[in-house]
Coordinates of C-alpha atoms and ligand atoms in Angstrom, one line a residue:
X1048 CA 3.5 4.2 -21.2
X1049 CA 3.4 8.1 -20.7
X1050 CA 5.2 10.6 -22.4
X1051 CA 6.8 11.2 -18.9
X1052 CA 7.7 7.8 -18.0
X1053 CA 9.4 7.1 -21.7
X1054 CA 11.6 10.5 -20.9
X1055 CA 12.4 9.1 -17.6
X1056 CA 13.8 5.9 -19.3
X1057 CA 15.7 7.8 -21.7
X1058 CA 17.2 9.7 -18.6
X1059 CA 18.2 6.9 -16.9
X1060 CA 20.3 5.6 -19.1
X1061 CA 22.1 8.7 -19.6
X1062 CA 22.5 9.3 -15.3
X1063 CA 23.8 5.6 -14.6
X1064 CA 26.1 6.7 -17.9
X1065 CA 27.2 9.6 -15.8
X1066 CA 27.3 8.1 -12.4
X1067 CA 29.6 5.1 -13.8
X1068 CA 32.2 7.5 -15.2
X1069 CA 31.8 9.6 -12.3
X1070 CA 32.6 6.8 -10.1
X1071 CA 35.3 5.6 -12.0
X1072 CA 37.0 9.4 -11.0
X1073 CA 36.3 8.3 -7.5
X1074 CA 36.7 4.6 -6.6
X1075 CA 37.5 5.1 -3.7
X1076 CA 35.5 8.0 -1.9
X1077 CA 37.6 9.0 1.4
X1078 CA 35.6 8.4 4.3
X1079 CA 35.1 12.1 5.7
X1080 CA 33.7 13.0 2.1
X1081 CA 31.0 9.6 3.0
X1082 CA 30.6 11.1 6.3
X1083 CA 29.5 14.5 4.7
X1084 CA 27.2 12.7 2.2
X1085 CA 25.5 10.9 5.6
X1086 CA 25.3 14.5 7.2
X1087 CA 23.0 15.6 4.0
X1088 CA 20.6 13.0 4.4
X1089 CA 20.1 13.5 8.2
X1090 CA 20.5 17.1 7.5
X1091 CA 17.4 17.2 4.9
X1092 CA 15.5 14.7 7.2
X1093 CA 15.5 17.1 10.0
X1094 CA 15.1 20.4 7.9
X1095 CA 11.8 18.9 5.8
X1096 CA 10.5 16.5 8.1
X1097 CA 7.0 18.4 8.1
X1098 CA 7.0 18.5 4.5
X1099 CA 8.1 14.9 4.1
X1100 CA 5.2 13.6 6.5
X1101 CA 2.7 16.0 4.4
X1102 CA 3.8 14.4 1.0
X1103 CA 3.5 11.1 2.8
X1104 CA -0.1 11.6 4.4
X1105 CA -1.5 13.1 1.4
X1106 CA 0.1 10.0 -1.2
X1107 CA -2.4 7.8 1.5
X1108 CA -5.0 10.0 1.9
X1109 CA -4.3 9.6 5.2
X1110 CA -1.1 8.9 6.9
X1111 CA -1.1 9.7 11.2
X1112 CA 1.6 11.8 11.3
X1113 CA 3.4 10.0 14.1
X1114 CA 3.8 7.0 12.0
X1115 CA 5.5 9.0 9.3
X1116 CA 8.0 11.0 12.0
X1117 CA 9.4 7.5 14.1
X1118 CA 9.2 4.9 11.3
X1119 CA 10.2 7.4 8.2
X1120 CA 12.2 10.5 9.1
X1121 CA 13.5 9.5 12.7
X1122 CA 14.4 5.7 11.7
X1123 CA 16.8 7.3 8.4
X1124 CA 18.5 9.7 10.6
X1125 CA 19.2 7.2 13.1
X1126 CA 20.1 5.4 10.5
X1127 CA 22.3 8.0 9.0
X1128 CA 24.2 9.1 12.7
X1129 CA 24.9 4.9 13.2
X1130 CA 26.5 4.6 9.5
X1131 CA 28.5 7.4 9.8
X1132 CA 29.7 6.4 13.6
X1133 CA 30.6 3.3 13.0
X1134 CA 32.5 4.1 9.3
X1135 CA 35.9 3.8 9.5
X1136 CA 35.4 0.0 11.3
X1137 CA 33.4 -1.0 9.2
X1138 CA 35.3 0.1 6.0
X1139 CA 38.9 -0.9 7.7
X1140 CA 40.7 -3.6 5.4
X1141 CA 41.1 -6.8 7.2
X1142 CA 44.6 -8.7 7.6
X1143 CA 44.0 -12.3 7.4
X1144 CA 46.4 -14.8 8.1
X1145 CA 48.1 -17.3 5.9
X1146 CA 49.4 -21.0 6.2
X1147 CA 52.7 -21.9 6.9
X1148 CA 53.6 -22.8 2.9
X1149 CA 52.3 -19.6 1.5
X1150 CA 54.6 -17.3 3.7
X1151 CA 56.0 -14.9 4.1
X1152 CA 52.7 -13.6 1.8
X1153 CA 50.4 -11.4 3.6
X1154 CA 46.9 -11.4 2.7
X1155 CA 43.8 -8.9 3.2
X1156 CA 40.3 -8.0 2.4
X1157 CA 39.5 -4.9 1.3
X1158 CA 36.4 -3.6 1.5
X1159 CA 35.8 -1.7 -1.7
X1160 CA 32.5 0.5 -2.9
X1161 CA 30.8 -1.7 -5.9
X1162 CA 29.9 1.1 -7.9
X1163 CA 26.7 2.1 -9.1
X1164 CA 23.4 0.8 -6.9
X1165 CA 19.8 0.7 -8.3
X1166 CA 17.0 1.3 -5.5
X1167 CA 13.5 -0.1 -6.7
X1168 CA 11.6 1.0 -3.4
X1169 CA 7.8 0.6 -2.3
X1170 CA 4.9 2.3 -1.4
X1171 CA 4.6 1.6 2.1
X1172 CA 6.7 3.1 3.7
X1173 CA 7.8 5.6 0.9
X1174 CA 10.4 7.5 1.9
X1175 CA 12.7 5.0 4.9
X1176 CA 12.4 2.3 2.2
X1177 CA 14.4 4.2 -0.3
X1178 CA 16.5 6.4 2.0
X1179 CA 17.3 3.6 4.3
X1180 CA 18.9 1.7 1.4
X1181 CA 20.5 5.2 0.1
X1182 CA 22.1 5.4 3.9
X1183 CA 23.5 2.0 3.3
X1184 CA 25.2 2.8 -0.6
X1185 CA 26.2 6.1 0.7
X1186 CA 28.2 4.3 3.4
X1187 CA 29.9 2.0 1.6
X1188 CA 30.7 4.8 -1.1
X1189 CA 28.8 3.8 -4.2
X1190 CA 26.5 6.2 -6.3
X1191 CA 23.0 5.7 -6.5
X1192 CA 20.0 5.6 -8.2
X1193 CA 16.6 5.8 -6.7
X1194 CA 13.5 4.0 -8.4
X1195 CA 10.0 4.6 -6.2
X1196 CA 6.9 3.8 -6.1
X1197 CA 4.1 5.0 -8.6
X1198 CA 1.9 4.9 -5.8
X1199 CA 3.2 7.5 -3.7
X1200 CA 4.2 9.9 -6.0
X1201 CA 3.9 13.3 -3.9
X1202 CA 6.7 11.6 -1.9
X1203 CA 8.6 10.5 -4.8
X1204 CA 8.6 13.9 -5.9
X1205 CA 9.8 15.7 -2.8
X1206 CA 12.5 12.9 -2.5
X1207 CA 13.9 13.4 -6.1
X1208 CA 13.8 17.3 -5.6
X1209 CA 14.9 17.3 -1.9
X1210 CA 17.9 14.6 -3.5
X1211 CA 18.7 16.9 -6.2
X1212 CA 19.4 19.8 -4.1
X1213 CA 21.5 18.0 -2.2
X1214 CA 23.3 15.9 -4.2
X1215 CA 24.9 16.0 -7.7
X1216 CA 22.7 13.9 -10.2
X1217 CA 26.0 11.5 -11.2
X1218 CA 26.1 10.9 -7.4
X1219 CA 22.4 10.2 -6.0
X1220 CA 19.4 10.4 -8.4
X1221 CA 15.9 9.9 -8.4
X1222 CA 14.0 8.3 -11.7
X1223 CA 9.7 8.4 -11.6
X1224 CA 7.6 6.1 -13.2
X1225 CA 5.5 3.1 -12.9
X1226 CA 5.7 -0.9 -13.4
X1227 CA 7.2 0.4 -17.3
X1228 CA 9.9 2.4 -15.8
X1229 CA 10.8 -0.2 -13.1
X1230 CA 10.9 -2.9 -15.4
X1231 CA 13.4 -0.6 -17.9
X1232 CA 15.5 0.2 -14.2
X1233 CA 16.1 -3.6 -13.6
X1234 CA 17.2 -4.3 -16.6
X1235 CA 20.1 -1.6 -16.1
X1236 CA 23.9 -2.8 -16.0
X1237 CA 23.9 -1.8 -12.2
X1238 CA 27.0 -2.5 -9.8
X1239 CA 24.2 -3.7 -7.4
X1240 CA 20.5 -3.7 -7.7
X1241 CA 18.4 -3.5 -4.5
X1242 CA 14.6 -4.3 -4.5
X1243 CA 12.1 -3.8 -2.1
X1244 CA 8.7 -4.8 -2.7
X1245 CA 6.3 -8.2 -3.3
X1246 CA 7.2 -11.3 -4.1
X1247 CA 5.6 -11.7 -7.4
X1248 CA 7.5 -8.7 -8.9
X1249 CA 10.8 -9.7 -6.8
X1250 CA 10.9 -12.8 -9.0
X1251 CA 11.5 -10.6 -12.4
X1252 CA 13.5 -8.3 -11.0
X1253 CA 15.7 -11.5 -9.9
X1254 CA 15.4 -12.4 -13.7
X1255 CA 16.1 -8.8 -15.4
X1256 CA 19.2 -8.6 -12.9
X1257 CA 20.5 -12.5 -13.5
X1258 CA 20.8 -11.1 -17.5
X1259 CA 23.5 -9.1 -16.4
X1260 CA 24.7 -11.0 -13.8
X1261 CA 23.8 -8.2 -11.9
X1262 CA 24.1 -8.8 -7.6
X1263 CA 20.9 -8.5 -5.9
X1264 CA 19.3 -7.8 -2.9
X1265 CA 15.4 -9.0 -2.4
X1266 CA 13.7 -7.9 0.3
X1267 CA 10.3 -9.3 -0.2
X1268 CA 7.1 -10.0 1.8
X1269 CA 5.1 -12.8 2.8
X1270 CA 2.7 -13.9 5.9
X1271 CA 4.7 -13.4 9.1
X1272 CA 2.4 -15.2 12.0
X1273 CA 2.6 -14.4 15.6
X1274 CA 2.1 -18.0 18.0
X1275 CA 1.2 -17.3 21.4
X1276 CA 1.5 -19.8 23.8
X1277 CA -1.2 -21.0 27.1
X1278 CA 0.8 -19.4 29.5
X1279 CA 1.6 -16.1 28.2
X1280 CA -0.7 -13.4 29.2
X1281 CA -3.6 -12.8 27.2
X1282 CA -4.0 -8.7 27.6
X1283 CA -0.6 -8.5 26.8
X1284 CA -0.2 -10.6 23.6
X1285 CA -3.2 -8.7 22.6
X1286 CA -1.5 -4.9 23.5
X1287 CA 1.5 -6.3 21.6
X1288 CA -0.3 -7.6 18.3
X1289 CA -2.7 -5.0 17.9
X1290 CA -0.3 -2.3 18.2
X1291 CA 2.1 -4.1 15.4
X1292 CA -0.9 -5.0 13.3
X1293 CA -2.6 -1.6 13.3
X1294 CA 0.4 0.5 12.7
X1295 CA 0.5 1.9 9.5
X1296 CA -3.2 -0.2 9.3
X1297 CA -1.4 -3.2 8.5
X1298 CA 0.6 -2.1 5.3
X1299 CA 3.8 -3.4 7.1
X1300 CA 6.2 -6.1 5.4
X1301 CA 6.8 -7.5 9.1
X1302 CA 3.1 -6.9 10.8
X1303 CA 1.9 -9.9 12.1
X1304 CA 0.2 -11.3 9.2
X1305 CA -2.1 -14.0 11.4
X1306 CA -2.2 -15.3 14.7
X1307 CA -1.6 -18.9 15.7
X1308 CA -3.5 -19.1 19.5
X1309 CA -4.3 -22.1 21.5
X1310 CA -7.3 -23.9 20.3
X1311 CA -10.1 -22.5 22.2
X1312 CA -8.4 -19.1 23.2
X1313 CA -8.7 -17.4 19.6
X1314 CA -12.5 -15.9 20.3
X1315 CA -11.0 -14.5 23.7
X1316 CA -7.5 -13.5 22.1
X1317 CA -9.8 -12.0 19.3
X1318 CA -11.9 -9.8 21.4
X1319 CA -9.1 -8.3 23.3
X1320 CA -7.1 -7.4 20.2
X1321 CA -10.3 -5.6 18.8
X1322 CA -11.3 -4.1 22.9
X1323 CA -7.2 -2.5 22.7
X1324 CA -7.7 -1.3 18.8
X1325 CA -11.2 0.5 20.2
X1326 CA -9.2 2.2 23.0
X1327 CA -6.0 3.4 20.7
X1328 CA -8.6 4.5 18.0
X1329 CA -12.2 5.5 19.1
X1330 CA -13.6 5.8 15.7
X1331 CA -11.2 4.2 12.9
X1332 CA -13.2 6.1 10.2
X1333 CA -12.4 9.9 11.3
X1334 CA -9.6 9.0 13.5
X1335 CA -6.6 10.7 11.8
X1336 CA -4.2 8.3 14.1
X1337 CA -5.2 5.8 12.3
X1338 CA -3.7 5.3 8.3
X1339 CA -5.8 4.7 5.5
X1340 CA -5.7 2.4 2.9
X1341 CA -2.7 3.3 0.1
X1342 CA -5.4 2.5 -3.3
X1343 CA -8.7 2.1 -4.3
X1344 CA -7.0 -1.4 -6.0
X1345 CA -5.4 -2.3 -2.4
X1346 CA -9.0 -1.0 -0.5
X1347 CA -11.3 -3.9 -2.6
X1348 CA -8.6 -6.3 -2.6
X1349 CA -8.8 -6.3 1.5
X1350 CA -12.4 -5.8 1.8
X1351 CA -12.7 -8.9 -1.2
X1352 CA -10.6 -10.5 1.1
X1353 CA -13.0 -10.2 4.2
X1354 CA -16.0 -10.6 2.5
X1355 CA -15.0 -14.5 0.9
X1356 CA -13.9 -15.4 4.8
X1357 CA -16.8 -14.3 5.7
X1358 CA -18.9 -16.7 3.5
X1359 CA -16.2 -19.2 3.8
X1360 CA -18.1 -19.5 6.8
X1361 CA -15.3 -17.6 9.5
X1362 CA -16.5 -15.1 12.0
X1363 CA -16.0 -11.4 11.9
X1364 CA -14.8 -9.3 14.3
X1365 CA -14.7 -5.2 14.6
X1366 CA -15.5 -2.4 16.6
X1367 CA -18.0 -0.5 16.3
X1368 CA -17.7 2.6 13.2
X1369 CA -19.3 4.5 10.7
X1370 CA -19.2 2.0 7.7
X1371 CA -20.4 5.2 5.2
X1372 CA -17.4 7.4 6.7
X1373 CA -15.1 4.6 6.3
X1374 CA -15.1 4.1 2.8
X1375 CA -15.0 7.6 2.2
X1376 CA -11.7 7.7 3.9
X1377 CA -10.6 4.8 2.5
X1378 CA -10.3 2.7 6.0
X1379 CA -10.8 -0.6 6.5
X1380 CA -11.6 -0.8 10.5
X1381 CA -9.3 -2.8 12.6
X1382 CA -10.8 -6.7 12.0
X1383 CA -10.1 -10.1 13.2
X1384 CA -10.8 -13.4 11.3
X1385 CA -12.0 -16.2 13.6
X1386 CA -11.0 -19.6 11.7
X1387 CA -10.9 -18.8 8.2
X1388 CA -11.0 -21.4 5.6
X1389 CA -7.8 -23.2 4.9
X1390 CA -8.0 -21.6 1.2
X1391 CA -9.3 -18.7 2.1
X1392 CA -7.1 -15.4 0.4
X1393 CA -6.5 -14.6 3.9
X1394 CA -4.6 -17.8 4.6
X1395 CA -2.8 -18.1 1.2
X1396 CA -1.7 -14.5 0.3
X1397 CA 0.1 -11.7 2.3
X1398 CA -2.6 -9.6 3.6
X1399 CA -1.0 -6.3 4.0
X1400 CA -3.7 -4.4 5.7
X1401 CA -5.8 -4.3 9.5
X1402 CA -7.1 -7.7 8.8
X1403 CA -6.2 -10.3 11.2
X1404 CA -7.2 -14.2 10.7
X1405 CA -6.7 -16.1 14.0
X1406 CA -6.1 -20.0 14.0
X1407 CA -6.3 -22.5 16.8
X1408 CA -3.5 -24.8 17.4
X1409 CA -3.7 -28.0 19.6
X1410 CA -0.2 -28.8 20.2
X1411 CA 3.1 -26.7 20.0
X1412 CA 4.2 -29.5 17.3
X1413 CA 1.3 -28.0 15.1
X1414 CA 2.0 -24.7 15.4
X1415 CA 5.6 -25.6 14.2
X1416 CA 4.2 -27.6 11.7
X1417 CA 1.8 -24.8 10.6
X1418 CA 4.5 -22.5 9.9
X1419 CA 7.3 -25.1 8.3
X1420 CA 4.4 -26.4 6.1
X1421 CA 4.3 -22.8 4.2
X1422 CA 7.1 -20.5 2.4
X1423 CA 9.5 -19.1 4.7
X1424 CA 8.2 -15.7 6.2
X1425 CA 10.1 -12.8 6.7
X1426 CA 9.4 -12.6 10.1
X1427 CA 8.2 -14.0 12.9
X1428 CA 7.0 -13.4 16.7
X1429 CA 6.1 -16.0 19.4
X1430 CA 4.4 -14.7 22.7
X1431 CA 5.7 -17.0 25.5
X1432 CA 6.8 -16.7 29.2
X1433 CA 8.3 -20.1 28.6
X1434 CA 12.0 -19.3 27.5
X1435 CA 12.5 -23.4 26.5
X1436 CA 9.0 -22.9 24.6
X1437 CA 10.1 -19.5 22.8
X1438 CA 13.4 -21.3 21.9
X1439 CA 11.8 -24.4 20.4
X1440 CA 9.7 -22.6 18.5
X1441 CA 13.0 -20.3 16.9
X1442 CA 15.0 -24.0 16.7
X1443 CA 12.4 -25.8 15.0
X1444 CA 11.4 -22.6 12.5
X1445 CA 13.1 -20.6 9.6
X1446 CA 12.1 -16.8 8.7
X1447 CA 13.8 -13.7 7.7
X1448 CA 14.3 -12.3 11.6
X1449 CA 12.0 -13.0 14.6
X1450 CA 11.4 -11.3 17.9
X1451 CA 10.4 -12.9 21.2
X1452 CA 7.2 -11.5 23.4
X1453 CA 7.3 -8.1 20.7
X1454 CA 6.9 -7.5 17.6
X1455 CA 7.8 -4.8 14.4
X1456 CA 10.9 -3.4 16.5
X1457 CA 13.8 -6.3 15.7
X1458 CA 14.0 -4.2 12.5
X1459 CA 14.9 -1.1 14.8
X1460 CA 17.8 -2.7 16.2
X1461 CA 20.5 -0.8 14.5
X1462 CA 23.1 -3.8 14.5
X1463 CA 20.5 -6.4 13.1
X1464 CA 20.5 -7.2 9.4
X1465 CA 17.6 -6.9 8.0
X1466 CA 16.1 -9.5 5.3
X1467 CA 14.3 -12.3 4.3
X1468 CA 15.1 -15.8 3.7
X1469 CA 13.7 -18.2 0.2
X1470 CA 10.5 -16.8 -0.9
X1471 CA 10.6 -14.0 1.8
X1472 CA 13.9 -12.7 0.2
X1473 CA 17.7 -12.4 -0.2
X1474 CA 20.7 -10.2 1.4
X1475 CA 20.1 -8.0 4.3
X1476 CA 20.8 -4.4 5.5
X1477 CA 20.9 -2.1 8.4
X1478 CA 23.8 -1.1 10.0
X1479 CA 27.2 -3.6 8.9
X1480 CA 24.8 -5.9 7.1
X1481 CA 23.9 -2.6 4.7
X1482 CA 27.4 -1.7 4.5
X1483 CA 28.5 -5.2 2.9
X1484 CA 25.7 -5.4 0.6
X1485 CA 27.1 -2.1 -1.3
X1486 CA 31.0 -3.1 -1.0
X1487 CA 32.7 -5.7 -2.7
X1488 CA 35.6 -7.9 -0.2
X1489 CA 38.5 -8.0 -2.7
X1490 CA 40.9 -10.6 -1.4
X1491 CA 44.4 -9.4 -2.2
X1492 CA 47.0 -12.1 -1.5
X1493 CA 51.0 -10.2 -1.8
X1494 CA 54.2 -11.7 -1.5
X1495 CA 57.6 -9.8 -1.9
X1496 CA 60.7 -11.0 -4.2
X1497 CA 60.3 -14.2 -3.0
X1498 CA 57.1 -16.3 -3.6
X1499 CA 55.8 -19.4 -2.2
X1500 CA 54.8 -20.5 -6.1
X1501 CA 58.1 -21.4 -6.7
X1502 CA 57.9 -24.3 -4.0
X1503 CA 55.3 -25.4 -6.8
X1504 CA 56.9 -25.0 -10.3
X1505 CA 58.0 -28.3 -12.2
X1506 CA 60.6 -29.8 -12.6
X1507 CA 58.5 -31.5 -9.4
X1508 CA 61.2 -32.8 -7.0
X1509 CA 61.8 -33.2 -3.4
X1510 CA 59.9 -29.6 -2.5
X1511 CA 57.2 -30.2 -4.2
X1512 CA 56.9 -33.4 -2.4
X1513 CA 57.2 -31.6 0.9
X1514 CA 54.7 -29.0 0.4
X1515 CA 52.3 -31.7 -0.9
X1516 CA 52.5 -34.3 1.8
X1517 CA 52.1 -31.1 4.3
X1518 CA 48.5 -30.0 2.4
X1519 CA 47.4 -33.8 2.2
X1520 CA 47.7 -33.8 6.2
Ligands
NAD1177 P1 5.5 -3.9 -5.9 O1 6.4 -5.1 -6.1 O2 4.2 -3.8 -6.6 O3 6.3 -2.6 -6.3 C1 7.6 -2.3 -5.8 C2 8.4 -1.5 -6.8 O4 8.6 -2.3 -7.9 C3 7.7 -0.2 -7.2 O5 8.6 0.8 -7.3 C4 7.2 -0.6 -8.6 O6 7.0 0.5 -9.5 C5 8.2 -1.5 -9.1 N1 7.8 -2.5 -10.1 C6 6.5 -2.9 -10.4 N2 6.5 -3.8 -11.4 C7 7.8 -3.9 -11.8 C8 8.5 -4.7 -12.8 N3 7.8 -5.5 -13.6 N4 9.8 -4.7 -12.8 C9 10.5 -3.9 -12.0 N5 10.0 -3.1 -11.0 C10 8.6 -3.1 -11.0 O7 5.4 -3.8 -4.3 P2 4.5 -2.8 -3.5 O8 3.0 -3.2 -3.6 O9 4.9 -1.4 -3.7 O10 4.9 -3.2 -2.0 C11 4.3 -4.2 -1.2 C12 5.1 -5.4 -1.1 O11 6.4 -5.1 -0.7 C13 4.6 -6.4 0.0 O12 4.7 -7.7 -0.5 C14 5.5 -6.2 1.1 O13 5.6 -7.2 2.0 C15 6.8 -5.9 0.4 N6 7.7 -5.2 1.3 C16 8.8 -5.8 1.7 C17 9.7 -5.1 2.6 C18 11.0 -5.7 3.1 O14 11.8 -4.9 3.6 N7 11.2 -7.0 3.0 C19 9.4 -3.8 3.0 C20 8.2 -3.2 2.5 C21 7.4 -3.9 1.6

């Protein structure tokens, strides 16, 4: 561990210390001083946005600045204006009613802030998947505190300082460091602790948090597969999956992770997805629309990845390029698998970059099969003009979210909570779904001078009798 990353553990300590107490001044944050904190976060979005897509590009090597403005800075701002409109319903207490034997009691849920959040955010998107939770604590009026990636530290960097200026440090703050410093941050005695990021790590985060009975949110990966079926259009599917695939090259927790096609269409379906990835990038290598590989470590793994298909005995598929330029820019161009082994890494791990392994199904049955036989994914798409075929498919499948003839954009939908489901993840946010995750429902339950208990109080008579026989109905 660096000298650095041991000050930054010391810190920590000290901030969720200070954002505790500070909290406890404030339990309740009123909802125009929320509505203020949301204005800051859209307000520095806006005011840095060509700083923020710099940091971002340059933590790639690469990052087409169009991905950085619409799936970073626009989608928190959006995210921002639709918390803060839609506030004081969502943080309204909620009069429920009561049965006939526990009148004239009044009950209600309150919808309280839970106090102190821990953010352990990702790479990949490095500055939505830490804000976008932010937006969500913000919201529900908890503090915060912001763990990022190691891998994108330029980002990291420009968030704590752009955070910092806008915020008190015992409200929002931002602690840097590696796997050391996020293992220290999830063993913190959070009010909530919300991950984002792989599986494998997700599983010790769960751990570190279930020692303090600590509430957490998972939001994991996995492979997300796209089935298309016979009758839905084959230059359209193709549009469609190569634009989700190849956006951000792949490093997406929702991209389409493989394609299910019917047997005998993948070479076709192949083909097209590579002609369209040709057309929206000429020449992946120099093409500065098109995002390069995060790490050297994530740059091997996918080419290691192609390379055992390959002798695995599967077929290759990219455009043309300049392998020599490539590599210097850290791009792996946009490829399709045609029938990968079974075991292949590209069929039994989250690929997480342009690679695309396509698989022949006989029968919609198999397809379903295919998908049920394997951990729950996190999404998943199904091409079909059918609407009984699309809904069979949804019926007889489980994943975090799907979307029907599209792809990437369910997440966009403001009102849809976003998450996984068993090894993809647990919880959600976005819009209401975010709001919850940071408030506690306190069930209150208030009677005046007269209370219903008494009806229940030995000496047991004829009352008690009453009230009985009514519940046993
Ligand atoms: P990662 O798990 O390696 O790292 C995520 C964060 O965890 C980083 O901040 C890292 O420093 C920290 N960390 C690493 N080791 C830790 C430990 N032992 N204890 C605590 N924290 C630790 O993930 P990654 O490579 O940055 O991200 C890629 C993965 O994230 C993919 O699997 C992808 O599918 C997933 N992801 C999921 C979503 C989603 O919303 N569900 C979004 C983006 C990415």
């Amino acid at each position: 561990m660096s000298e650095a990353e041991a000050k930054q553990i010391e810190r920590m300590k000290a901030v969720l210390e200070a954002q505790k107490a500070a909290f406890r001044t404030e339990r309740h944050r009123p909802l125009d001083k929320r509505k203020a904190d949301l204005d800051r976060i859209a307000g520095l979005c806006r005011t840095n946005a060509d700083a923020i897509a710099e940091a971002i590009s340059k933590d790639f090597g690469n990052r087409a600045r169009e991905e950085s403005v619409i799936a970073e800075i626009a989608f928190v701002i959006q995210d921002a204006e639709h918390t803060k409109k839609h506030l004081v319903k969502w943080a309204k207490t909620r009069k429920v009613g009561v049965p006939m034997t526990l009148m004239p009691g009044k009950a209600e849920i309150r919808r309280e802030p839970k106090g102190v959040a821990g953010i352990v955010s990702p790479w990949n998107y490095p500055f939505q998947l830490a804000m976008a939770p932010l937006v969500a604590a913000l919201g529900a009026g908890c503090r915060a505190m912001i763990k990022p990636s190691e891998y994108t530290p330029g980002t990291a960097e420009l968030m704590k300082r752009l955070l910092a200026d806008a915020f008190e440090e015992d409200h929002v703050a931002v602690i840097t460091g590696g796997p050391a410093v996020g293992e220290a941050f999830t063993k913190l005695k959070f009010d909530h602790l919300f991950y984002t990021g792989s599986t494998q790590v997700g599983r010790l985060v769960a751990k570190a948090a279930a020692e303090n009975l600590v509430p957490v949110t998972l939001e994991l990966g996995g492979k997300s597969p796209a089935i298309v079926t016979p009758d839905y259009p084959q230059d359209a599917a193709a549009k469609s999956i190569a634009w989700g695939k190849l956006f951000n090259a792949g490093q997406t927790c929702v991209a389409p992770d493989y394609v299910l096609a019917p047997k005998g269409s993948e070479r076709d379906l192949g083909e097209a997805i590579i002609n369209v990835a040709a057309h929206q990038f000429p020449d992946a290598s120099s093409d500065d629309a098109y995002t390069a590989i995060v790490s050297d470590r994530h740059y091997d793994r996918l080419n290691a990845m192609i390379e055992e298909a390959r002798q695995g005995g599967a077929e290759i598929l990219q455009p043309g390029h300049d392998a020599q330029a490539a590599q210097a820019a850290r791009k792996i161009p946009p490829t399709v698998v045609l029938n990968p082994p079974a075991d292949a890494a590209v069929m039994t791990e989250e690929i997480f970059g342009p690679v695309l392994p396509m698989v022949g199904y006989s029968e919609l049955d198999a397809a379903i099969d295919f998908v049920g036989d394997r951990d729950h994914p996190l999404a998943l798409y199904v091409y079909s003009t059918d609407k009984t075929q699309a809904q069979r498919v949804l019926d007889e499948t489980m994943s975090g979210g799907a979307a029907v003839n599209i792809n990437l954009l369910h997440l966009s939908v403001p009102d849809l909570p976003f998450g996984g489901v068993g090894a993809s993840g647990q919880g959600a946010y976005h819009g209401e779904a975010g709001f919850l995750t940071f408030t506690h429902e306190r069930s209150v339950f208030s009677t005046g001078k007269w209370h219903p208990s008494r009806l229940l109080a030995p000496p047991y008579g004829k009352m008690f009798e009453t009230v009985a026989k009514r519940q046993m109905k």
